PDB file of C-alpha atoms in Angstrom:
ATOM      1  CA  MET A  24      57.305 122.005  79.175  1.00 66.00           C
ATOM      2  CA  SER A  25      60.642 123.265  80.440  1.00 90.00           C
ATOM      3  CA  LEU A  26      62.327 120.880  82.873  1.00 96.00           C
ATOM      4  CA  ARG A  27      64.795 121.621  85.654  1.00 96.00           C
ATOM      5  CA  ALA A  28      67.159 118.923  84.352  1.00 97.00           C
ATOM      6  CA  ASP A  29      67.820 116.881  81.217  1.00 98.00           C
ATOM      7  CA  ALA A  30      68.913 113.609  82.885  1.00 98.00           C
ATOM      8  CA  VAL A  31      68.555 111.850  86.232  1.00 98.00           C
ATOM      9  CA  LEU A  32      71.160 109.812  88.098  1.00 98.00           C
ATOM     10  CA  PHE A  33      69.827 107.709  90.982  1.00 98.00           C
ATOM     11  CA  ASP A  34      71.421 106.152  93.997  1.00 98.00           C
ATOM     12  CA  LYS A  35      70.039 102.643  94.586  1.00 96.00           C
ATOM     13  CA  ASP A  36      69.588 101.641  98.226  1.00 93.00           C
ATOM     14  CA  GLY A  37      67.397 104.016 100.167  1.00 94.00           C
ATOM     15  CA  THR A  38      66.430 105.760  96.931  1.00 97.00           C
ATOM     16  CA  LEU A  39      65.043 103.263  94.413  1.00 97.00           C
ATOM     17  CA  PHE A  40      64.507 100.726  97.192  1.00 96.00           C
ATOM     18  CA  GLU A  41      63.535 101.399 100.792  1.00 92.00           C
ATOM     19  CA  PHE A  42      66.656 100.931 102.856  1.00 87.00           C
ATOM     20  CA  GLY A  43      65.234  99.568 106.089  1.00 86.00           C
ATOM     21  CA  ALA A  44      62.730  97.200 104.539  1.00 84.00           C
ATOM     22  CA  THR A  45      65.400  95.805 102.220  1.00 81.00           C
ATOM     23  CA  TRP A  46      68.602  95.826 104.268  1.00 86.00           C
ATOM     24  CA  ASP A  47      67.823  95.623 107.978  1.00 89.00           C
ATOM     25  CA  ALA A  48      66.893  91.941 107.900  1.00 87.00           C
ATOM     26  CA  TRP A  49      69.896  91.262 105.668  1.00 87.00           C
ATOM     27  CA  GLY A  50      72.142  93.093 108.129  1.00 90.00           C
ATOM     28  CA  ARG A  51      70.957  91.083 111.117  1.00 92.00           C
ATOM     29  CA  ALA A  52      71.462  87.837 109.206  1.00 91.00           C
ATOM     30  CA  ALA A  53      74.992  88.896 108.203  1.00 92.00           C
ATOM     31  CA  LEU A  54      75.963  89.752 111.784  1.00 94.00           C
ATOM     32  CA  GLN A  55      74.576  86.468 113.044  1.00 95.00           C
ATOM     33  CA  HIS A  56      76.476  84.592 110.335  1.00 94.00           C
ATOM     34  CA  PHE A  57      79.829  86.153 111.202  1.00 94.00           C
ATOM     35  CA  SER A  58      79.316  85.943 114.977  1.00 95.00           C
ATOM     36  CA  GLU A  59      78.785  82.155 114.700  1.00 93.00           C
ATOM     37  CA  GLY A  60      76.490  82.104 117.731  1.00 93.00           C
ATOM     38  CA  ASP A  61      78.860  84.026 120.016  1.00 94.00           C
ATOM     39  CA  PRO A  62      76.895  86.788 121.815  1.00 95.00           C
ATOM     40  CA  GLU A  63      80.030  88.840 122.494  1.00 95.00           C
ATOM     41  CA  ALA A  64      81.051  88.677 118.842  1.00 95.00           C
ATOM     42  CA  LEU A  65      77.530  89.677 117.794  1.00 96.00           C
ATOM     43  CA  ARG A  66      77.640  92.704 120.081  1.00 95.00           C
ATOM     44  CA  ALA A  67      81.069  93.683 118.757  1.00 96.00           C
ATOM     45  CA  LEU A  68      79.894  93.433 115.150  1.00 96.00           C
ATOM     46  CA  ALA A  69      76.773  95.448 115.945  1.00 96.00           C
ATOM     47  CA  GLU A  70      78.860  98.136 117.647  1.00 96.00           C
ATOM     48  CA  VAL A  71      81.286  98.724 114.767  1.00 95.00           C
ATOM     49  CA  SER A  72      78.524  98.612 112.143  1.00 94.00           C
ATOM     50  CA  ARG A  73      76.162 100.734 114.261  1.00 94.00           C
ATOM     51  CA  PHE A  74      73.393  98.146 114.094  1.00 95.00           C
ATOM     52  CA  ASP A  75      70.709  98.348 116.783  1.00 95.00           C
ATOM     53  CA  LEU A  76      70.132  94.758 117.877  1.00 94.00           C
ATOM     54  CA  VAL A  77      67.010  95.700 119.854  1.00 94.00           C
ATOM     55  CA  ARG A  78      65.281  97.522 117.012  1.00 92.00           C
ATOM     56  CA  GLY A  79      66.826  95.291 114.360  1.00 93.00           C
ATOM     57  CA  SER A  80      67.969  98.163 112.174  1.00 92.00           C
ATOM     58  CA  PHE A  81      71.029 100.126 111.137  1.00 92.00           C
ATOM     59  CA  ARG A  82      71.483 103.438 112.930  1.00 91.00           C
ATOM     60  CA  ALA A  83      71.610 106.595 110.824  1.00 86.00           C
ATOM     61  CA  ASP A  84      75.366 106.933 111.478  1.00 88.00           C
ATOM     62  CA  SER A  85      76.207 103.393 110.346  1.00 91.00           C
ATOM     63  CA  PRO A  86      79.253 103.245 108.054  1.00 87.00           C
ATOM     64  CA  VAL A  87      77.489 100.441 106.166  1.00 84.00           C
ATOM     65  CA  ILE A  88      74.722 102.719 104.881  1.00 81.00           C
ATOM     66  CA  ALA A  89      76.693 104.767 102.366  1.00 78.00           C
ATOM     67  CA  GLY A  90      80.011 102.913 102.279  1.00 81.00           C
ATOM     68  CA  THR A  91      81.233 100.519  99.631  1.00 85.00           C
ATOM     69  CA  ASN A  92      81.091  96.766 100.118  1.00 84.00           C
ATOM     70  CA  ARG A  93      84.829  96.812 100.826  1.00 89.00           C
ATOM     71  CA  GLU A  94      84.501  99.509 103.460  1.00 90.00           C
ATOM     72  CA  ALA A  95      81.643  97.608 105.117  1.00 90.00           C
ATOM     73  CA  ALA A  96      83.652  94.370 105.021  1.00 92.00           C
ATOM     74  CA  GLU A  97      86.697  95.990 106.607  1.00 93.00           C
ATOM     75  CA  CYS A  98      84.469  97.552 109.249  1.00 93.00           C
ATOM     76  CA  LEU A  99      82.985  94.179 110.239  1.00 94.00           C
ATOM     77  CA  ALA A 100      86.337  92.372 110.066  1.00 94.00           C
ATOM     78  CA  SER A 101      87.801  94.871 112.531  1.00 94.00           C
ATOM     79  CA  ALA A 102      85.404  93.643 115.229  1.00 93.00           C
ATOM     80  CA  ILE A 103      86.613  90.050 115.441  1.00 91.00           C
ATOM     81  CA  PRO A 104      90.273  88.927 115.490  1.00 90.00           C
ATOM     82  CA  GLY A 105      90.965  86.599 112.594  1.00 90.00           C
ATOM     83  CA  LEU A 106      87.911  87.563 110.573  1.00 91.00           C
ATOM     84  CA  ASP A 107      89.142  88.142 107.019  1.00 93.00           C
ATOM     85  CA  ALA A 108      87.773  91.153 105.165  1.00 93.00           C
ATOM     86  CA  ASP A 109      87.986  89.283 101.842  1.00 94.00           C
ATOM     87  CA  VAL A 110      85.767  86.520 103.230  1.00 94.00           C
ATOM     88  CA  VAL A 111      83.319  89.068 104.602  1.00 93.00           C
ATOM     89  CA  GLU A 112      83.183  90.949 101.313  1.00 90.00           C
ATOM     90  CA  ALA A 113      82.588  87.772  99.295  1.00 90.00           C
ATOM     91  CA  HIS A 114      79.747  86.723 101.604  1.00 90.00           C
ATOM     92  CA  MET A 115      78.213  90.189 101.439  1.00 87.00           C
ATOM     93  CA  ALA A 116      78.338  90.262  97.646  1.00 82.00           C
ATOM     94  CA  LEU A 117      76.699  86.843  97.374  1.00 84.00           C
ATOM     95  CA  THR A 118      73.905  87.504  99.865  1.00 85.00           C
ATOM     96  CA  ALA A 119      73.303  91.123  98.827  1.00 79.00           C
ATOM     97  CA  ALA A 120      72.457  90.051  95.282  1.00 74.00           C
ATOM     98  CA  GLU A 121      69.675  87.910  96.770  1.00 77.00           C
ATOM     99  CA  ALA A 122      68.358  90.454  99.303  1.00 78.00           C
ATOM    100  CA  PRO A 123      64.554  90.852  99.364  1.00 79.00           C
ATOM    101  CA  LEU A 124      63.752  94.142  97.663  1.00 88.00           C
ATOM    102  CA  VAL A 125      61.066  96.643  98.622  1.00 92.00           C
ATOM    103  CA  GLU A 126      60.531  99.350  96.016  1.00 96.00           C
ATOM    104  CA  ALA A 127      60.352 102.885  97.387  1.00 96.00           C
ATOM    105  CA  VAL A 128      57.518 103.510  94.904  1.00 97.00           C
ATOM    106  CA  PRO A 129      56.283 101.417  91.947  1.00 97.00           C
ATOM    107  CA  LEU A 130      59.431 101.691  89.869  1.00 98.00           C
ATOM    108  CA  GLY A 131      58.260 100.438  86.469  1.00 97.00           C
ATOM    109  CA  PRO A 132      55.615 103.156  85.970  1.00 97.00           C
ATOM    110  CA  LEU A 133      57.912 105.869  87.316  1.00 98.00           C
ATOM    111  CA  MET A 134      60.801 104.967  85.019  1.00 98.00           C
ATOM    112  CA  ALA A 135      58.396 104.846  82.075  1.00 97.00           C
ATOM    113  CA  ARG A 136      57.114 108.288  82.992  1.00 97.00           C
ATOM    114  CA  LEU A 137      60.614 109.754  83.233  1.00 97.00           C
ATOM    115  CA  ASP A 138      61.535 108.134  79.917  1.00 96.00           C
ATOM    116  CA  GLY A 139      58.425 109.700  78.413  1.00 96.00           C
ATOM    117  CA  MET A 140      59.746 113.084  79.568  1.00 96.00           C
ATOM    118  CA  GLY A 141      62.848 112.438  77.438  1.00 96.00           C
ATOM    119  CA  LEU A 142      65.236 111.982  80.353  1.00 98.00           C
ATOM    120  CA  PRO A 143      68.227 109.606  80.129  1.00 98.00           C
ATOM    121  CA  LEU A 144      68.474 107.671  83.408  1.00 98.00           C
ATOM    122  CA  GLY A 145      71.360 106.182  85.328  1.00 98.00           C
ATOM    123  CA  VAL A 146      72.217 104.456  88.595  1.00 98.00           C
ATOM    124  CA  MET A 147      75.388 104.961  90.622  1.00 98.00           C
ATOM    125  CA  THR A 148      75.637 102.941  93.815  1.00 96.00           C
ATOM    126  CA  ASN A 149      78.373 102.140  96.292  1.00 92.00           C
ATOM    127  CA  ASP A 150      77.145  98.549  96.096  1.00 88.00           C
ATOM    128  CA  ALA A 151      78.843  96.201  93.624  1.00 88.00           C
ATOM    129  CA  GLU A 152      77.716  96.583  90.014  1.00 93.00           C
ATOM    130  CA  ARG A 153      76.794  92.881  89.868  1.00 89.00           C
ATOM    131  CA  SER A 154      74.443  93.235  92.834  1.00 87.00           C
ATOM    132  CA  ALA A 155      73.011  96.452  91.450  1.00 92.00           C
ATOM    133  CA  ARG A 156      72.202  94.872  88.105  1.00 94.00           C
ATOM    134  CA  ALA A 157      70.661  91.851  89.852  1.00 91.00           C
ATOM    135  CA  HIS A 158      68.417  94.127  91.911  1.00 92.00           C
ATOM    136  CA  LEU A 159      67.361  96.256  88.961  1.00 96.00           C
ATOM    137  CA  ARG A 160      66.722  93.143  86.888  1.00 95.00           C
ATOM    138  CA  SER A 161      64.621  91.661  89.676  1.00 92.00           C
ATOM    139  CA  ALA A 162      62.514  94.829  89.711  1.00 95.00           C
ATOM    140  CA  GLY A 163      62.154  94.653  85.932  1.00 97.00           C
ATOM    141  CA  ILE A 164      63.816  98.020  85.300  1.00 98.00           C
ATOM    142  CA  GLU A 165      67.432  97.260  84.338  1.00 98.00           C
ATOM    143  CA  SER A 166      66.788  98.217  80.706  1.00 97.00           C
ATOM    144  CA  ALA A 167      65.464 101.642  81.777  1.00 98.00           C
ATOM    145  CA  PHE A 168      68.985 102.825  82.607  1.00 98.00           C
ATOM    146  CA  ARG A 169      71.554 103.977  80.097  1.00 97.00           C
ATOM    147  CA  PHE A 170      74.290 103.840  82.746  1.00 98.00           C
ATOM    148  CA  ILE A 171      74.704 101.491  85.748  1.00 98.00           C
ATOM    149  CA  ALA A 172      77.806 101.698  87.928  1.00 98.00           C
ATOM    150  CA  GLY A 173      78.929 100.340  91.276  1.00 95.00           C
ATOM    151  CA  PHE A 174      81.966 101.095  93.398  1.00 93.00           C
ATOM    152  CA  ASP A 175      83.824  98.415  91.430  1.00 93.00           C
ATOM    153  CA  SER A 176      82.998  99.667  87.922  1.00 96.00           C
ATOM    154  CA  GLY A 177      86.233 101.607  87.507  1.00 96.00           C
ATOM    155  CA  HIS A 178      84.994 105.142  88.179  1.00 96.00           C
ATOM    156  CA  GLY A 179      85.442 105.284  91.940  1.00 95.00           C
ATOM    157  CA  ALA A 180      82.827 105.538  94.677  1.00 94.00           C
ATOM    158  CA  LYS A 181      80.732 108.322  96.185  1.00 96.00           C
ATOM    159  CA  PRO A 182      81.373 110.903  97.548  1.00 95.00           C
ATOM    160  CA  ASP A 183      84.010 111.082  94.786  1.00 96.00           C
ATOM    161  CA  PRO A 184      82.364 112.916  91.868  1.00 98.00           C
ATOM    162  CA  ARG A 185      84.153 110.851  89.177  1.00 98.00           C
ATOM    163  CA  PRO A 186      81.422 108.196  88.753  1.00 98.00           C
ATOM    164  CA  LEU A 187      78.838 110.953  88.405  1.00 98.00           C
ATOM    165  CA  LEU A 188      80.937 112.702  85.783  1.00 98.00           C
ATOM    166  CA  ALA A 189      81.222 109.363  83.959  1.00 98.00           C
ATOM    167  CA  PHE A 190      77.420 109.380  83.687  1.00 98.00           C
ATOM    168  CA  ALA A 191      77.473 112.947  82.339  1.00 98.00           C
ATOM    169  CA  GLU A 192      79.971 111.869  79.698  1.00 98.00           C
ATOM    170  CA  ALA A 193      77.935 108.762  78.855  1.00 98.00           C
ATOM    171  CA  VAL A 194      74.796 110.803  78.144  1.00 98.00           C
ATOM    172  CA  GLY A 195      76.621 113.773  76.605  1.00 98.00           C
ATOM    173  CA  LEU A 196      75.283 116.422  78.962  1.00 98.00           C
ATOM    174  CA  ALA A 197      76.782 119.155  81.096  1.00 98.00           C
ATOM    175  CA  PRO A 198      76.712 118.189  84.790  1.00 98.00           C
ATOM    176  CA  ALA A 199      74.634 121.278  85.603  1.00 98.00           C
ATOM    177  CA  ARG A 200      71.777 119.820  83.533  1.00 98.00           C
ATOM    178  CA  ILE A 201      71.756 116.549  85.516  1.00 98.00           C
ATOM    179  CA  VAL A 202      70.144 115.885  88.873  1.00 98.00           C
ATOM    180  CA  MET A 203      71.681 113.438  91.349  1.00 98.00           C
ATOM    181  CA  VAL A 204      68.995 111.823  93.512  1.00 98.00           C
ATOM    182  CA  GLY A 205      69.941 110.060  96.730  1.00 98.00           C
ATOM    183  CA  ASP A 206      69.179 109.425 100.368  1.00 96.00           C
ATOM    184  CA  SER A 207      72.578 110.100 101.950  1.00 94.00           C
ATOM    185  CA  PRO A 208      75.076 112.947 102.338  1.00 94.00           C
ATOM    186  CA  HIS A 209      77.513 110.824 100.281  1.00 93.00           C
ATOM    187  CA  ASP A 210      75.118 110.997  97.312  1.00 97.00           C
ATOM    188  CA  LEU A 211      74.476 114.702  97.595  1.00 98.00           C
ATOM    189  CA  SER A 212      78.093 115.658  98.321  1.00 97.00           C
ATOM    190  CA  ALA A 213      79.143 113.775  95.198  1.00 98.00           C
ATOM    191  CA  GLY A 214      76.470 115.584  93.225  1.00 98.00           C
ATOM    192  CA  ARG A 215      77.567 118.980  94.458  1.00 98.00           C
ATOM    193  CA  ALA A 216      81.233 118.178  93.762  1.00 98.00           C
ATOM    194  CA  ALA A 217      80.307 117.127  90.215  1.00 98.00           C
ATOM    195  CA  GLY A 218      78.438 120.389  89.621  1.00 98.00           C
ATOM    196  CA  MET A 219      75.053 118.672  89.412  1.00 98.00           C
ATOM    197  CA  GLN A 220      71.712 119.564  90.889  1.00 98.00           C
ATOM    198  CA  THR A 221      70.886 117.482  93.953  1.00 98.00           C
ATOM    199  CA  VAL A 222      67.649 116.059  95.328  1.00 98.00           C
ATOM    200  CA  GLY A 223      67.450 114.188  98.617  1.00 98.00           C
ATOM    201  CA  VAL A 224      64.800 111.616  99.502  1.00 98.00           C
ATOM    202  CA  THR A 225      63.828 110.325 102.930  1.00 96.00           C
ATOM    203  CA  THR A 226      63.275 106.643 102.071  1.00 95.00           C
ATOM    204  CA  GLY A 227      66.626 105.843 103.679  1.00 91.00           C
ATOM    205  CA  PRO A 228      67.693 106.055 107.321  1.00 89.00           C
ATOM    206  CA  ILE A 229      69.104 109.601 107.096  1.00 91.00           C
ATOM    207  CA  PRO A 230      66.756 112.319 108.430  1.00 93.00           C
ATOM    208  CA  ALA A 231      65.733 115.181 106.176  1.00 96.00           C
ATOM    209  CA  GLU A 232      67.567 117.772 108.265  1.00 96.00           C
ATOM    210  CA  ALA A 233      70.884 116.084 107.450  1.00 94.00           C
ATOM    211  CA  LEU A 234      70.133 116.294 103.714  1.00 97.00           C
ATOM    212  CA  VAL A 235      68.819 119.860 103.511  1.00 97.00           C
ATOM    213  CA  PRO A 236      72.232 121.605 103.523  1.00 97.00           C
ATOM    214  CA  LEU A 237      73.369 119.564 100.515  1.00 98.00           C
ATOM    215  CA  ALA A 238      70.141 119.424  98.497  1.00 98.00           C
ATOM    216  CA  ASP A 239      68.299 121.719  96.134  1.00 98.00           C
ATOM    217  CA  ALA A 240      65.178 119.935  97.383  1.00 98.00           C
ATOM    218  CA  VAL A 241      64.295 117.122  99.781  1.00 98.00           C
ATOM    219  CA  LEU A 242      61.344 114.960  98.724  1.00 98.00           C
ATOM    220  CA  PRO A 243      59.475 112.208 100.592  1.00 97.00           C
ATOM    221  CA  ASP A 244      60.329 109.721  97.828  1.00 98.00           C
ATOM    222  CA  ILE A 245      61.271 109.574  94.153  1.00 98.00           C
ATOM    223  CA  GLY A 246      57.604 109.444  93.168  1.00 98.00           C
ATOM    224  CA  HIS A 247      57.597 113.225  93.664  1.00 98.00           C
ATOM    225  CA  LEU A 248      60.479 113.697  91.215  1.00 98.00           C
ATOM    226  CA  PRO A 249      58.447 114.288  88.014  1.00 97.00           C
ATOM    227  CA  GLY A 250      56.559 117.110  89.717  1.00 96.00           C
ATOM    228  CA  TRP A 251      59.791 118.711  90.915  1.00 97.00           C
ATOM    229  CA  LEU A 252      61.407 118.368  87.500  1.00 97.00           C
ATOM    230  CA  GLY A 253      58.442 120.046  85.837  1.00 93.00           C
ATOM    231  CA  ALA A 254      58.315 122.955  88.259  1.00 70.00           C
ATOM    232  CA  ALA A 255      60.874 125.007  86.346  1.00 53.00           C
TER     233      ALA A 255
END
């Protein structure tokens, strides 16, 4: 069977794991931690991070969704005088590694299926590599990936295409034969800039209409990926 691509590079949050189910509760807890019980501080933190305190979820335009840990830390620190971005980032890294994970689809069987199709797999996330590995290990799929990189792995962060090109080099394939799969414009813009195929999924907070202009296809979740790959 001829496949559309010879390797798959995944984003993590909102792609392998449902974003809202995994990160909304974590986000509320982080804002409450840094506000230290001050309602005005909580509102200020929610405003800069675009977190809806009534719904208890990040808005689609939140800079936390696709940004790096450092960018998110600097965003939150800007809301409260004296709040140190280094302290925020350290707290985020520690708590993110322990965040409760909700798989977008059963990941073990899917990764086994993609491996059975002969596809090298990778993960590139704007989270820290340590957190990413902890999450993948917790889901029992860390060993499925030939390449795992975070914003701090030395290749840069999305939407910069360099970390995606590092994956292409690691698996020895032309970028055009690789598909980048993600839930945000950052993911898909990076894929396009790297010369890769791009597939968007709607298991994150970004609506499909925002992904369509940057994607070769938009799927409900990564469980539909084998069918798309085989539809060459």
